[in-house]
Amino acid sequence: MDGLDHSATRSALASLHAGGRSGGAVEPYLVVVREDVAAVALRNAESRYVVTVNEVDGQWETPQMMTLGELPRAAPDRDFRPSFIQCLEITRTGPPSADGGPPDSSWITISGFVASGARSIAITSSLDDYVADVADDGFFLAVLRSPWREKPSVVVVMGDRRIPCAHPSLA
């Protein structure tokens, strides 16, 4: 997780305020920067938001058609099975292919809450892998490259155990 003062964070804050979605003072929570994309988790008293930001010609910008994941601010009771992710949000970003169709590959942002005892989340696609730390309240944020239609493999790491996640969005 990179610094909360990254310029991608400023862009995410500006776009959230411009869209009128923030409902009050918003603070940066988590930031993951990978090459030319960043995922920024923001929160206020009611909600959490995950904003994907792209680097374009050295400037960090939110896409014109921004997909915004909104999660409850309060973490869920984390007494659920370790193979489950609660409030799972998956967003893909990538430029269209030359023929206007979906890109061959994209950046995928994954966030959600995991069960108590989870230390990290290991996410793998056929193009990339990423290990996300788990925040004190069970929230995680990850970004990795993936073929457009491929669903990544997600594994919860709990101590010395690795537990594959079973979620409809990942099947």
Short mmCIF file of C-alpha atoms in Angstrom, two decimals, residues 29-155:
data_model
loop_
_atom_site.label_atom_id
_atom_site.label_comp_id
_atom_site.label_asym_id
_atom_site.label_seq_id
_atom_site.Cartn_x
_atom_site.Cartn_y
_atom_site.Cartn_z
CA TYR A 29 -7.92 5.09 3.53
CA LEU A 30 -5.83 2.78 1.32
CA VAL A 31 -3.94 3.31 -1.94
CA VAL A 32 -2.47 0.68 -4.28
CA VAL A 33 -0.38 1.92 -7.23
CA ARG A 34 0.65 -0.46 -10.03
CA GLU A 35 2.44 0.96 -13.08
CA ASP A 36 -0.13 3.28 -14.75
CA VAL A 37 -3.16 2.54 -12.56
CA ALA A 38 -4.05 3.16 -8.93
CA ALA A 39 -6.93 2.07 -6.74
CA VAL A 40 -7.83 4.53 -4.00
CA ALA A 41 -10.12 3.64 -1.09
CA LEU A 42 -11.79 6.68 0.47
CA ARG A 43 -14.16 6.84 3.42
CA ASN A 44 -16.46 9.19 5.28
CA ALA A 45 -18.82 8.70 8.23
CA GLU A 46 -21.31 6.64 6.18
CA SER A 47 -19.46 4.90 3.36
CA ARG A 48 -16.28 3.69 1.71
CA TYR A 49 -15.58 4.26 -1.96
CA VAL A 50 -13.05 2.61 -4.24
CA VAL A 51 -11.96 4.79 -7.17
CA THR A 52 -9.73 3.58 -10.02
CA VAL A 53 -7.35 6.24 -11.34
CA ASN A 54 -5.24 6.01 -14.53
CA GLU A 55 -1.95 7.71 -15.36
CA VAL A 56 -2.25 9.48 -18.71
CA ASP A 57 0.73 11.47 -20.03
CA GLY A 58 2.18 11.80 -16.53
CA GLN A 59 -1.10 12.96 -14.94
CA TRP A 60 -3.34 10.84 -12.71
CA GLU A 61 -6.95 11.03 -13.96
CA THR A 62 -10.18 9.22 -13.23
CA PRO A 63 -11.81 7.68 -16.33
CA GLN A 64 -14.67 9.66 -17.88
CA MET A 65 -17.00 6.72 -17.31
CA MET A 66 -15.98 6.12 -13.70
CA THR A 67 -17.22 3.01 -11.94
CA LEU A 68 -17.51 3.71 -8.25
CA GLY A 69 -17.84 0.98 -5.67
CA GLU A 70 -19.67 2.09 -2.52
CA LEU A 71 -19.40 -0.03 0.61
CA PRO A 72 -20.70 0.55 4.13
CA ARG A 73 -18.27 2.42 6.39
CA ALA A 74 -18.73 -0.01 9.26
CA ALA A 75 -16.91 -3.28 8.79
CA PRO A 76 -19.16 -6.33 8.91
CA ASP A 77 -19.03 -8.82 11.72
CA ARG A 78 -16.06 -10.86 10.54
CA ASP A 79 -17.24 -14.14 12.02
CA PHE A 80 -17.86 -15.86 8.69
CA ARG A 81 -16.09 -18.70 6.91
CA PRO A 82 -12.58 -17.84 5.68
CA SER A 83 -13.38 -18.86 2.09
CA PHE A 84 -15.90 -15.99 1.75
CA ILE A 85 -15.37 -12.32 0.91
CA GLN A 86 -18.07 -9.96 2.12
CA CYS A 87 -19.00 -6.83 0.07
CA LEU A 88 -16.77 -8.02 -2.78
CA GLU A 89 -16.26 -5.35 -5.46
CA ILE A 90 -14.52 -6.10 -8.77
CA THR A 91 -13.83 -3.40 -11.36
CA ARG A 92 -11.98 -3.71 -14.67
CA THR A 93 -10.37 -0.87 -16.60
CA GLY A 94 -8.64 -0.85 -19.95
CA PRO A 95 -8.78 0.91 -23.30
CA PRO A 96 -10.92 -0.68 -26.02
CA SER A 97 -9.21 -2.86 -28.62
CA ALA A 98 -8.47 -1.52 -32.12
CA ASP A 99 -11.84 -2.82 -33.35
CA GLY A 100 -13.72 -1.12 -30.49
CA GLY A 101 -14.32 -4.31 -28.53
CA PRO A 102 -13.10 -5.15 -25.05
CA PRO A 103 -9.35 -5.03 -24.48
CA ASP A 104 -7.31 -8.23 -24.52
CA SER A 105 -6.19 -7.47 -20.99
CA SER A 106 -7.19 -5.02 -18.30
CA TRP A 107 -6.38 -3.88 -14.81
CA ILE A 108 -8.70 -5.42 -12.26
CA THR A 109 -9.38 -3.85 -8.86
CA ILE A 110 -10.68 -6.14 -6.13
CA SER A 111 -11.81 -5.08 -2.66
CA GLY A 112 -13.91 -6.41 0.18
CA PHE A 113 -13.87 -7.70 3.73
CA VAL A 114 -12.40 -11.02 4.85
CA ALA A 115 -12.89 -13.14 7.95
CA SER A 116 -11.12 -12.56 11.25
CA GLY A 117 -7.63 -14.01 11.28
CA ALA A 118 -6.90 -13.28 7.60
CA ARG A 119 -3.42 -11.78 7.17
CA SER A 120 -3.35 -11.27 3.42
CA ILE A 121 -5.11 -12.04 0.17
CA ALA A 122 -3.21 -13.65 -2.73
CA ILE A 123 -4.79 -12.91 -6.11
CA THR A 124 -3.58 -14.53 -9.33
CA SER A 125 -4.46 -14.24 -13.00
CA SER A 126 -2.68 -15.80 -15.98
CA LEU A 127 -0.85 -12.46 -16.44
CA ASP A 128 -0.08 -11.23 -12.92
CA ASP A 129 -0.30 -11.84 -9.21
CA TYR A 130 -0.67 -9.57 -6.22
CA VAL A 131 -0.68 -10.03 -2.46
CA ALA A 132 -2.83 -7.52 -0.56
CA ASP A 133 -2.45 -6.85 3.13
CA VAL A 134 -5.60 -6.95 5.24
CA ALA A 135 -6.43 -3.80 7.26
CA ASP A 136 -7.33 -4.04 10.95
CA ASP A 137 -11.05 -4.09 10.12
CA GLY A 138 -10.70 -6.84 7.49
CA PHE A 139 -10.79 -4.60 4.40
CA PHE A 140 -8.39 -5.28 1.53
CA LEU A 141 -7.64 -3.57 -1.77
CA ALA A 142 -5.78 -5.15 -4.70
CA VAL A 143 -4.90 -4.33 -8.31
CA LEU A 144 -3.56 -6.75 -10.91
CA ARG A 145 -3.41 -7.28 -14.67
CA SER A 146 -5.81 -9.89 -16.05
CA PRO A 147 -7.20 -11.03 -19.41
CA TRP A 148 -10.51 -9.23 -19.95
CA ARG A 149 -12.87 -12.15 -19.30
CA GLU A 150 -10.71 -14.17 -16.93
CA LYS A 151 -11.79 -14.48 -13.32
CA PRO A 152 -8.83 -14.36 -10.95
CA SER A 153 -7.96 -16.94 -8.33
CA VAL A 154 -8.30 -15.51 -4.82
CA VAL A 155 -6.77 -17.18 -1.76
#
